[in-house]
PDB file of C-alpha atoms in Angstrom:
ATOM      1  CA  LEU A1378     143.077 119.220 154.147  1.00 67.00           C
ATOM      2  CA  ALA A1379     141.600 116.132 153.015  1.00 63.00           C
ATOM      3  CA  SER A1380     138.317 117.240 152.737  1.00 65.00           C
ATOM      4  CA  LEU A1381     139.429 120.835 151.082  1.00 73.00           C
ATOM      5  CA  THR A1382     141.512 118.923 148.308  1.00 71.00           C
ATOM      6  CA  ASP A1383     138.329 116.703 147.763  1.00 68.00           C
ATOM      7  CA  SER A1384     136.006 119.873 147.279  1.00 73.00           C
ATOM      8  CA  ILE A1385     138.234 121.685 145.006  1.00 78.00           C
ATOM      9  CA  MET A1386     138.695 118.682 142.664  1.00 74.00           C
ATOM     10  CA  ASP A1387     134.876 118.066 142.808  1.00 76.00           C
ATOM     11  CA  SER A1388     134.198 121.677 141.887  1.00 80.00           C
ATOM     12  CA  LEU A1389     136.504 121.400 138.829  1.00 80.00           C
ATOM     13  CA  ILE A1390     134.864 117.663 138.053  1.00 79.00           C
ATOM     14  CA  SER A1391     131.425 118.852 138.459  1.00 82.00           C
ATOM     15  CA  VAL A1392     131.968 121.556 135.589  1.00 86.00           C
ATOM     16  CA  MET A1393     133.577 118.909 133.349  1.00 83.00           C
ATOM     17  CA  ALA A1394     130.650 116.479 134.098  1.00 83.00           C
ATOM     18  CA  LEU A1395     128.028 119.129 133.016  1.00 87.00           C
ATOM     19  CA  GLY A1396     129.786 119.964 129.794  1.00 89.00           C
ATOM     20  CA  SER A1397     129.803 115.996 129.144  1.00 87.00           C
ATOM     21  CA  ILE A1398     126.088 115.651 129.859  1.00 85.00           C
ATOM     22  CA  LEU A1399     125.175 118.519 127.860  1.00 88.00           C
ATOM     23  CA  TYR A1400     127.259 117.091 124.936  1.00 89.00           C
ATOM     24  CA  ALA A1401     126.081 113.622 125.312  1.00 85.00           C
ATOM     25  CA  ASP A1402     122.594 114.816 125.160  1.00 84.00           C
ATOM     26  CA  ARG A1403     123.161 116.144 121.481  1.00 87.00           C
ATOM     27  CA  PRO A1404     121.320 113.996 118.936  1.00 85.00           C
ATOM     28  CA  ALA A1405     123.203 111.691 116.237  1.00 84.00           C
ATOM     29  CA  ASP A1406     124.587 113.739 113.351  1.00 87.00           C
ATOM     30  CA  ALA A1407     126.055 112.784 109.929  1.00 88.00           C
ATOM     31  CA  GLU A1408     129.664 112.211 111.667  1.00 89.00           C
ATOM     32  CA  HIS A1409     128.454 110.572 114.891  1.00 88.00           C
ATOM     33  CA  ARG A1410     125.496 108.126 113.682  1.00 84.00           C
ATOM     34  CA  TRP A1411     125.450 106.482 117.058  1.00 83.00           C
ATOM     35  CA  GLY A1412     125.148 109.667 118.888  1.00 85.00           C
ATOM     36  CA  HIS A1413     127.517 111.188 121.388  1.00 87.00           C
ATOM     37  CA  GLY A1414     126.996 109.359 124.625  1.00 85.00           C
ATOM     38  CA  LYS A1415     130.382 107.918 124.789  1.00 88.00           C
ATOM     39  CA  ILE A1416     131.616 111.290 126.132  1.00 89.00           C
ATOM     40  CA  GLU A1417     130.218 110.374 129.400  1.00 86.00           C
ATOM     41  CA  ALA A1418     132.711 107.398 129.778  1.00 88.00           C
ATOM     42  CA  VAL A1419     135.598 109.910 128.783  1.00 89.00           C
ATOM     43  CA  ALA A1420     134.399 112.307 131.306  1.00 86.00           C
ATOM     44  CA  ALA A1421     134.186 109.363 133.900  1.00 85.00           C
ATOM     45  CA  LEU A1422     137.712 108.239 133.352  1.00 88.00           C
ATOM     46  CA  ILE A1423     139.018 111.907 133.473  1.00 86.00           C
ATOM     47  CA  GLN A1424     136.964 111.991 137.032  1.00 81.00           C
ATOM     48  CA  ALA A1425     138.662 108.547 138.191  1.00 85.00           C
ATOM     49  CA  SER A1426     142.250 110.234 137.158  1.00 85.00           C
ATOM     50  CA  VAL A1427     141.855 113.556 139.255  1.00 80.00           C
ATOM     51  CA  ILE A1428     140.502 111.421 142.052  1.00 80.00           C
ATOM     52  CA  THR A1429     143.132 109.223 142.284  1.00 85.00           C
ATOM     53  CA  GLY A1430     145.911 112.040 141.701  1.00 83.00           C
ATOM     54  CA  GLY A1431     144.022 113.571 145.099  1.00 78.00           C
ATOM     55  CA  SER A1432     144.162 110.289 146.857  1.00 82.00           C
ATOM     56  CA  VAL A1433     148.216 110.176 146.093  1.00 87.00           C
ATOM     57  CA  PHE A1434     148.528 113.736 147.354  1.00 82.00           C
ATOM     58  CA  LEU A1435     146.522 113.134 150.461  1.00 79.00           C
ATOM     59  CA  VAL A1436     148.810 109.994 151.378  1.00 86.00           C
ATOM     60  CA  PHE A1437     151.856 111.718 151.053  1.00 85.00           C
ATOM     61  CA  SER A1438     150.702 115.013 152.890  1.00 81.00           C
ATOM     62  CA  SER A1439     149.377 112.739 155.761  1.00 81.00           C
ATOM     63  CA  VAL A1440     152.737 110.746 156.117  1.00 85.00           C
ATOM     64  CA  ASP A1441     154.337 114.502 156.290  1.00 80.00           C
ATOM     65  CA  ARG A1442     151.968 115.222 159.259  1.00 77.00           C
ATOM     66  CA  MET A1443     152.844 112.114 160.975  1.00 79.00           C
ATOM     67  CA  VAL A1444     156.468 112.825 160.712  1.00 79.00           C
ATOM     68  CA  ARG A1445     156.086 116.458 161.608  1.00 78.00           C
ATOM     69  CA  PRO A1446     152.875 116.851 163.663  1.00 73.00           C
ATOM     70  CA  GLN A1447     151.488 120.303 163.772  1.00 70.00           C
ATOM     71  CA  PRO A1448     148.671 121.166 166.345  1.00 70.00           C
ATOM     72  CA  LEU A1449     145.242 121.880 165.342  1.00 66.00           C
ATOM     73  CA  VAL A1450     143.893 125.217 165.864  1.00 66.00           C
ATOM     74  CA  ASP A1451     140.451 126.957 165.478  1.00 71.00           C
ATOM     75  CA  HIS A1452     138.611 123.747 166.398  1.00 70.00           C
ATOM     76  CA  TRP A1453     134.885 125.365 166.439  1.00 80.00           C
ATOM     77  CA  LEU A1454     135.512 127.457 163.184  1.00 82.00           C
ATOM     78  CA  ALA A1455     136.470 124.404 161.472  1.00 80.00           C
ATOM     79  CA  ILE A1456     133.491 122.391 162.867  1.00 82.00           C
ATOM     80  CA  TRP A1457     130.958 124.928 161.783  1.00 85.00           C
ATOM     81  CA  VAL A1458     132.467 124.629 158.322  1.00 84.00           C
ATOM     82  CA  MET A1459     132.644 121.088 158.059  1.00 81.00           C
ATOM     83  CA  LEU A1460     128.766 120.895 159.380  1.00 86.00           C
ATOM     84  CA  ALA A1461     127.783 123.432 156.502  1.00 86.00           C
ATOM     85  CA  SER A1462     129.801 121.322 153.894  1.00 82.00           C
ATOM     86  CA  LEU A1463     128.132 118.245 155.192  1.00 84.00           C
ATOM     87  CA  GLY A1464     124.853 119.531 155.055  1.00 86.00           C
ATOM     88  CA  LEU A1465     125.236 120.976 151.460  1.00 86.00           C
ATOM     89  CA  SER A1466     126.849 117.985 150.213  1.00 84.00           C
ATOM     90  CA  GLY A1467     123.874 115.672 151.754  1.00 86.00           C
ATOM     91  CA  LEU A1468     121.414 117.803 150.154  1.00 89.00           C
ATOM     92  CA  LEU A1469     123.592 117.409 146.484  1.00 87.00           C
ATOM     93  CA  VAL A1470     123.685 113.546 146.885  1.00 86.00           C
ATOM     94  CA  PHE A1471     120.143 113.410 147.810  1.00 89.00           C
ATOM     95  CA  GLY A1472     119.331 115.515 144.589  1.00 89.00           C
ATOM     96  CA  GLN A1473     121.463 113.263 142.382  1.00 86.00           C
ATOM     97  CA  ARG A1474     120.071 110.278 143.672  1.00 86.00           C
ATOM     98  CA  ARG A1475     116.643 111.462 142.886  1.00 88.00           C
ATOM     99  CA  ALA A1476     117.722 112.285 139.497  1.00 86.00           C
ATOM    100  CA  LEU A1477     119.178 109.023 138.655  1.00 83.00           C
ATOM    101  CA  GLN A1478     115.941 107.292 139.269  1.00 82.00           C
ATOM    102  CA  ASP A1479     115.122 109.070 136.066  1.00 80.00           C
ATOM    103  CA  VAL A1480     118.331 109.451 133.913  1.00 79.00           C
ATOM    104  CA  ASP A1481     120.821 106.442 133.170  1.00 76.00           C
ATOM    105  CA  SER A1482     124.190 108.750 133.145  1.00 79.00           C
ATOM    106  CA  LEU A1483     127.469 107.406 133.877  1.00 78.00           C
ATOM    107  CA  THR A1484     128.797 110.717 134.400  1.00 79.00           C
ATOM    108  CA  LEU A1485     125.968 111.332 136.990  1.00 81.00           C
ATOM    109  CA  GLU A1486     126.163 108.016 138.585  1.00 78.00           C
ATOM    110  CA  ALA A1487     130.235 108.997 138.749  1.00 77.00           C
ATOM    111  CA  ASP A1488     129.432 112.418 140.260  1.00 79.00           C
ATOM    112  CA  HIS A1489     127.008 110.716 142.994  1.00 80.00           C
ATOM    113  CA  LEU A1490     129.550 108.421 144.020  1.00 75.00           C
ATOM    114  CA  ASN A1491     132.023 111.090 144.435  1.00 75.00           C
ATOM    115  CA  TYR A1492     129.722 113.451 146.411  1.00 79.00           C
ATOM    116  CA  GLY A1493     128.646 110.333 148.463  1.00 77.00           C
ATOM    117  CA  GLY A1494     132.190 109.925 149.395  1.00 73.00           C
ATOM    118  CA  ASP A1495     132.327 113.425 150.457  1.00 74.00           C
ATOM    119  CA  VAL A1496     129.644 113.015 152.772  1.00 78.00           C
ATOM    120  CA  LEU A1497     131.499 110.007 154.597  1.00 75.00           C
ATOM    121  CA  MET A1498     134.955 111.948 154.361  1.00 74.00           C
ATOM    122  CA  ASN A1499     133.268 115.410 155.951  1.00 76.00           C
ATOM    123  CA  LEU A1500     131.621 112.817 158.813  1.00 80.00           C
ATOM    124  CA  GLY A1501     135.345 111.509 159.433  1.00 78.00           C
ATOM    125  CA  THR A1502     136.629 114.902 159.498  1.00 77.00           C
ATOM    126  CA  LEU A1503     134.259 116.180 162.127  1.00 80.00           C
ATOM    127  CA  GLY A1504     135.069 112.919 164.450  1.00 81.00           C
ATOM    128  CA  VAL A1505     138.795 114.032 164.241  1.00 78.00           C
ATOM    129  CA  LEU A1506     137.997 117.600 165.254  1.00 78.00           C
ATOM    130  CA  PHE A1507     135.742 116.672 167.935  1.00 81.00           C
ATOM    131  CA  ALA A1508     138.507 114.159 169.066  1.00 80.00           C
ATOM    132  CA  SER A1509     141.262 116.488 168.883  1.00 77.00           C
ATOM    133  CA  LEU A1510     139.285 119.033 170.727  1.00 76.00           C
ATOM    134  CA  PHE A1511     139.047 116.768 173.687  1.00 78.00           C
ATOM    135  CA  GLY A1512     142.516 115.862 173.610  1.00 75.00           C
ATOM    136  CA  ALA A1513     143.207 113.078 171.204  1.00 73.00           C
ATOM    137  CA  PRO A1514     146.441 112.202 169.840  1.00 78.00           C
ATOM    138  CA  LEU A1515     147.687 114.334 166.662  1.00 74.00           C
ATOM    139  CA  TRP A1516     148.316 111.228 164.599  1.00 78.00           C
ATOM    140  CA  ILE A1517     144.817 110.457 164.366  1.00 80.00           C
ATOM    141  CA  ASP A1518     144.329 113.234 162.010  1.00 77.00           C
ATOM    142  CA  SER A1519     146.645 111.692 159.486  1.00 80.00           C
ATOM    143  CA  VAL A1520     145.228 108.182 159.903  1.00 83.00           C
ATOM    144  CA  VAL A1521     141.776 109.218 159.277  1.00 81.00           C
ATOM    145  CA  ALA A1522     143.122 111.213 156.050  1.00 81.00           C
ATOM    146  CA  ILE A1523     144.895 108.327 154.794  1.00 85.00           C
ATOM    147  CA  ILE A1524     141.574 106.329 155.314  1.00 85.00           C
ATOM    148  CA  GLY A1525     139.973 108.872 153.199  1.00 80.00           C
ATOM    149  CA  ALA A1526     142.230 108.619 150.731  1.00 83.00           C
ATOM    150  CA  VAL A1527     142.112 104.794 150.120  1.00 87.00           C
ATOM    151  CA  PHE A1528     138.177 105.206 149.925  1.00 83.00           C
ATOM    152  CA  MET A1529     138.492 108.016 147.430  1.00 81.00           C
ATOM    153  CA  ALA A1530     141.134 105.580 145.327  1.00 87.00           C
ATOM    154  CA  THR A1531     138.644 102.738 145.865  1.00 86.00           C
ATOM    155  CA  MET A1532     135.843 104.821 144.343  1.00 82.00           C
ATOM    156  CA  ALA A1533     137.976 106.006 141.509  1.00 85.00           C
ATOM    157  CA  TYR A1534     138.618 102.568 140.540  1.00 88.00           C
ATOM    158  CA  SER A1535     134.807 101.821 140.580  1.00 85.00           C
ATOM    159  CA  VAL A1536     134.175 104.820 138.367  1.00 84.00           C
ATOM    160  CA  PHE A1537     137.011 103.897 136.043  1.00 89.00           C
ATOM    161  CA  MET A1538     135.864 100.177 135.307  1.00 90.00           C
ATOM    162  CA  LYS A1539     132.307 101.383 134.585  1.00 86.00           C
ATOM    163  CA  ALA A1540     133.866 103.786 132.017  1.00 88.00           C
ATOM    164  CA  LEU A1541     136.292 101.439 130.702  1.00 90.00           C
ATOM    165  CA  ASN A1542     133.552  98.961 130.384  1.00 89.00           C
ATOM    166  CA  MET A1543     131.454 101.295 128.241  1.00 88.00           C
ATOM    167  CA  LEU A1544     134.296 102.346 125.895  1.00 89.00           C
ATOM    168  CA  LEU A1545     135.207  98.730 125.356  1.00 90.00           C
ATOM    169  CA  ASP A1546     131.306  97.607 124.717  1.00 89.00           C
ATOM    170  CA  ARG A1547     131.176  95.449 127.211  1.00 90.00           C
ATOM    171  CA  GLU A1548     127.849  93.314 127.287  1.00 92.00           C
ATOM    172  CA  LEU A1549     124.828  94.784 129.226  1.00 92.00           C
ATOM    173  CA  PRO A1550     124.213  93.176 132.755  1.00 90.00           C
ATOM    174  CA  HIS A1551     123.346  89.617 132.838  1.00 92.00           C
ATOM    175  CA  ALA A1552     119.967  90.687 134.196  1.00 93.00           C
ATOM    176  CA  ASP A1553     119.088  92.879 131.219  1.00 94.00           C
ATOM    177  CA  ARG A1554     120.392  90.163 128.784  1.00 94.00           C
ATOM    178  CA  LEU A1555     117.915  87.649 130.379  1.00 94.00           C
ATOM    179  CA  LEU A1556     114.754  90.336 130.044  1.00 95.00           C
ATOM    180  CA  ILE A1557     115.781  90.436 126.155  1.00 95.00           C
ATOM    181  CA  ILE A1558     115.887  86.915 125.890  1.00 94.00           C
ATOM    182  CA  ARG A1559     112.607  86.365 127.628  1.00 95.00           C
ATOM    183  CA  ASP A1560     110.900  89.129 125.067  1.00 95.00           C
ATOM    184  CA  ILE A1561     112.452  87.040 122.099  1.00 95.00           C
ATOM    185  CA  GLU A1562     111.195  83.637 123.294  1.00 94.00           C
ATOM    186  CA  ALA A1563     107.944  84.957 123.823  1.00 94.00           C
ATOM    187  CA  HIS A1564     107.086  85.765 120.439  1.00 94.00           C
ATOM    188  CA  ASP A1565     105.087  82.926 118.928  1.00 92.00           C
ATOM    189  CA  ALA A1566     106.577  83.397 115.422  1.00 93.00           C
ATOM    190  CA  VAL A1567     110.037  83.151 116.670  1.00 94.00           C
ATOM    191  CA  LEU A1568     111.643  79.409 116.142  1.00 92.00           C
ATOM    192  CA  GLY A1569     114.834  79.958 117.398  1.00 90.00           C
ATOM    193  CA  TRP A1570     117.547  83.077 117.683  1.00 90.00           C
ATOM    194  CA  HIS A1571     121.236  83.398 118.306  1.00 87.00           C
ATOM    195  CA  ASP A1572     123.923  85.876 118.574  1.00 88.00           C
ATOM    196  CA  LEU A1573     122.438  88.367 121.000  1.00 92.00           C
ATOM    197  CA  ARG A1574     124.954  91.346 121.405  1.00 91.00           C
ATOM    198  CA  THR A1575     124.408  94.414 123.270  1.00 93.00           C
ATOM    199  CA  ARG A1576     126.338  97.222 124.475  1.00 92.00           C
ATOM    200  CA  ARG A1577     125.880 100.914 125.903  1.00 88.00           C
ATOM    201  CA  HIS A1578     126.722 104.156 124.788  1.00 83.00           C
ATOM    202  CA  GLY A1579     125.631 106.960 127.467  1.00 78.00           C
ATOM    203  CA  ASP A1580     122.234 106.168 128.311  1.00 79.00           C
ATOM    204  CA  VAL A1581     121.575 104.138 125.083  1.00 86.00           C
ATOM    205  CA  TYR A1582     121.735 100.374 124.901  1.00 91.00           C
ATOM    206  CA  ASP A1583     122.682  98.871 121.384  1.00 93.00           C
ATOM    207  CA  ILE A1584     120.520  95.457 120.911  1.00 95.00           C
ATOM    208  CA  SER A1585     121.571  93.049 118.144  1.00 93.00           C
ATOM    209  CA  PHE A1586     120.254  89.690 117.298  1.00 93.00           C
ATOM    210  CA  ASP A1587     119.337  87.137 114.843  1.00 92.00           C
ATOM    211  CA  ILE A1588     116.031  85.254 114.831  1.00 93.00           C
ATOM    212  CA  GLU A1589     114.655  82.245 112.843  1.00 92.00           C
ATOM    213  CA  VAL A1590     111.577  82.238 111.273  1.00 94.00           C
ATOM    214  CA  ASP A1591     109.287  79.609 109.261  1.00 93.00           C
ATOM    215  CA  ALA A1592     111.137  79.442 105.935  1.00 91.00           C
ATOM    216  CA  ASP A1593     107.794  79.655 104.051  1.00 92.00           C
ATOM    217  CA  SER A1594     107.017  83.081 105.598  1.00 92.00           C
ATOM    218  CA  SER A1595     106.813  85.943 103.293  1.00 94.00           C
ATOM    219  CA  LEU A1596     108.925  88.864 103.590  1.00 94.00           C
ATOM    220  CA  ARG A1597     106.031  91.059 104.983  1.00 95.00           C
ATOM    221  CA  GLU A1598     105.493  88.306 107.576  1.00 94.00           C
ATOM    222  CA  ALA A1599     109.251  88.270 108.728  1.00 94.00           C
ATOM    223  CA  HIS A1600     109.375  92.025 108.755  1.00 95.00           C
ATOM    224  CA  ASN A1601     106.183  92.065 111.386  1.00 96.00           C
ATOM    225  CA  VAL A1602     107.952  89.575 113.423  1.00 95.00           C
ATOM    226  CA  ALA A1603     110.943  91.784 113.530  1.00 96.00           C
ATOM    227  CA  LYS A1604     109.059  94.854 114.203  1.00 96.00           C
ATOM    228  CA  ASP A1605     106.894  93.674 116.987  1.00 95.00           C
ATOM    229  CA  LEU A1606     110.157  92.600 118.693  1.00 96.00           C
ATOM    230  CA  GLU A1607     111.791  95.876 118.152  1.00 96.00           C
ATOM    231  CA  GLN A1608     108.313  97.539 119.352  1.00 95.00           C
ATOM    232  CA  THR A1609     108.468  95.326 122.850  1.00 95.00           C
ATOM    233  CA  LEU A1610     112.263  96.138 123.352  1.00 96.00           C
ATOM    234  CA  VAL A1611     112.076  99.649 123.056  1.00 94.00           C
ATOM    235  CA  SER A1612     109.301  99.635 125.557  1.00 93.00           C
ATOM    236  CA  ARG A1613     110.898  97.974 128.050  1.00 93.00           C
ATOM    237  CA  PHE A1614     114.349  99.950 127.578  1.00 91.00           C
ATOM    238  CA  SER A1615     113.203 103.724 126.771  1.00 81.00           C
ATOM    239  CA  LYS A1616     116.363 104.647 124.827  1.00 85.00           C
ATOM    240  CA  CYS A1617     117.520 101.637 122.769  1.00 89.00           C
ATOM    241  CA  ASP A1618     118.813 100.893 119.157  1.00 91.00           C
ATOM    242  CA  VAL A1619     117.607  97.302 117.808  1.00 94.00           C
ATOM    243  CA  MET A1620     119.031  95.538 115.227  1.00 94.00           C
ATOM    244  CA  ILE A1621     117.591  92.247 113.980  1.00 95.00           C
ATOM    245  CA  HIS A1622     118.538  89.926 111.300  1.00 92.00           C
ATOM    246  CA  VAL A1623     115.952  87.363 110.412  1.00 93.00           C
ATOM    247  CA  ASP A1624     117.009  83.896 109.339  1.00 91.00           C
ATOM    248  CA  PRO A1625     114.876  81.093 107.774  1.00 91.00           C
ATOM    249  CA  GLN A1626     114.611  78.190 110.392  1.00 86.00           C
ATOM    250  CA  GLY A1627     117.532  76.036 110.162  1.00 78.00           C
ATOM    251  CA  PHE A1628     119.729  78.204 108.532  1.00 74.00           C
ATOM    252  CA  PRO A1629     121.730  80.230 111.713  1.00 65.00           C
ATOM    253  CA  ASP A1630     125.432  80.611 110.237  1.00 66.00           C
ATOM    254  CA  ASP A1631     126.637  83.541 108.767  1.00 65.00           C
ATOM    255  CA  GLU A1632     129.846  85.863 108.609  1.00 63.00           C
ATOM    256  CA  ARG A1633     128.413  88.100 111.469  1.00 60.00           C
ATOM    257  CA  HIS A1634     129.230  85.619 113.903  1.00 60.00           C
ATOM    258  CA  ARG A1635     132.557  87.094 115.789  1.00 57.00           C
ATOM    259  CA  VAL A1636     132.969  85.171 118.584  1.00 59.00           C
ATOM    260  CA  LYS A1637     134.030  81.866 118.293  1.00 54.00           C
ATOM    261  CA  GLY A1638     132.707  78.958 120.284  1.00 51.00           C
ATOM    262  CA  ILE A1639     129.546  81.232 121.426  1.00 55.00           C
ATOM    263  CA  HIS A1640     126.578  81.430 119.675  1.00 54.00           C
ATOM    264  CA  ILE A1641     123.925  82.821 122.045  1.00 58.00           C
TER     265      ILE A1641
END
């Protein structure tokens, strides 16, 4: 029952995930100038909600089976079905892992976590079936189902937080920010920098920061510095929008500094 519930939800979620990926891949237009990438976060939130609902259902069903145990029948039929399911899920997880090496997609990552959980759940179901075949007590079925439900809920929480972070424009991971800072400071004409702001929508990074250059630089020279940095960052992050504000050295303050006490 745990595996069946999870598989039914997976089928529905995968159709939704496919639709969200196709929509997120649409180019920016007049009404969505930042693109459509955040639809992936919305889809991931729905995924997390559905998985959580399925987990709650499994817990109640498992407790009911503990109170009113029912003998397992047709063990070998169930075992062969689970072996087939395990093999197909394994192939799918392998394919998703390969795709994630080339595509930074929150929806695909969430689906990968989901089907990775399926593999573990199917292994647990197989273990229960074999144990029952050799006379294990009936309550072990409910216990494994509850463990699977807790695992599903934990996985849903991970997906939920990643989606929420994208929707709330959380900063990029610290390691990525350090790479950006390293590229900024490596440019000889940059005499200072501040107010680095980053976020992610879909598979696109938004990167915004101020640089300080020689106050006697011409407009063309200052523009070339910003252009060099933009090209460097685009070569590092294949999909990113870079916005650079140029200040003369010694004048780092303006109205765009939004975070009180933070000037980095």
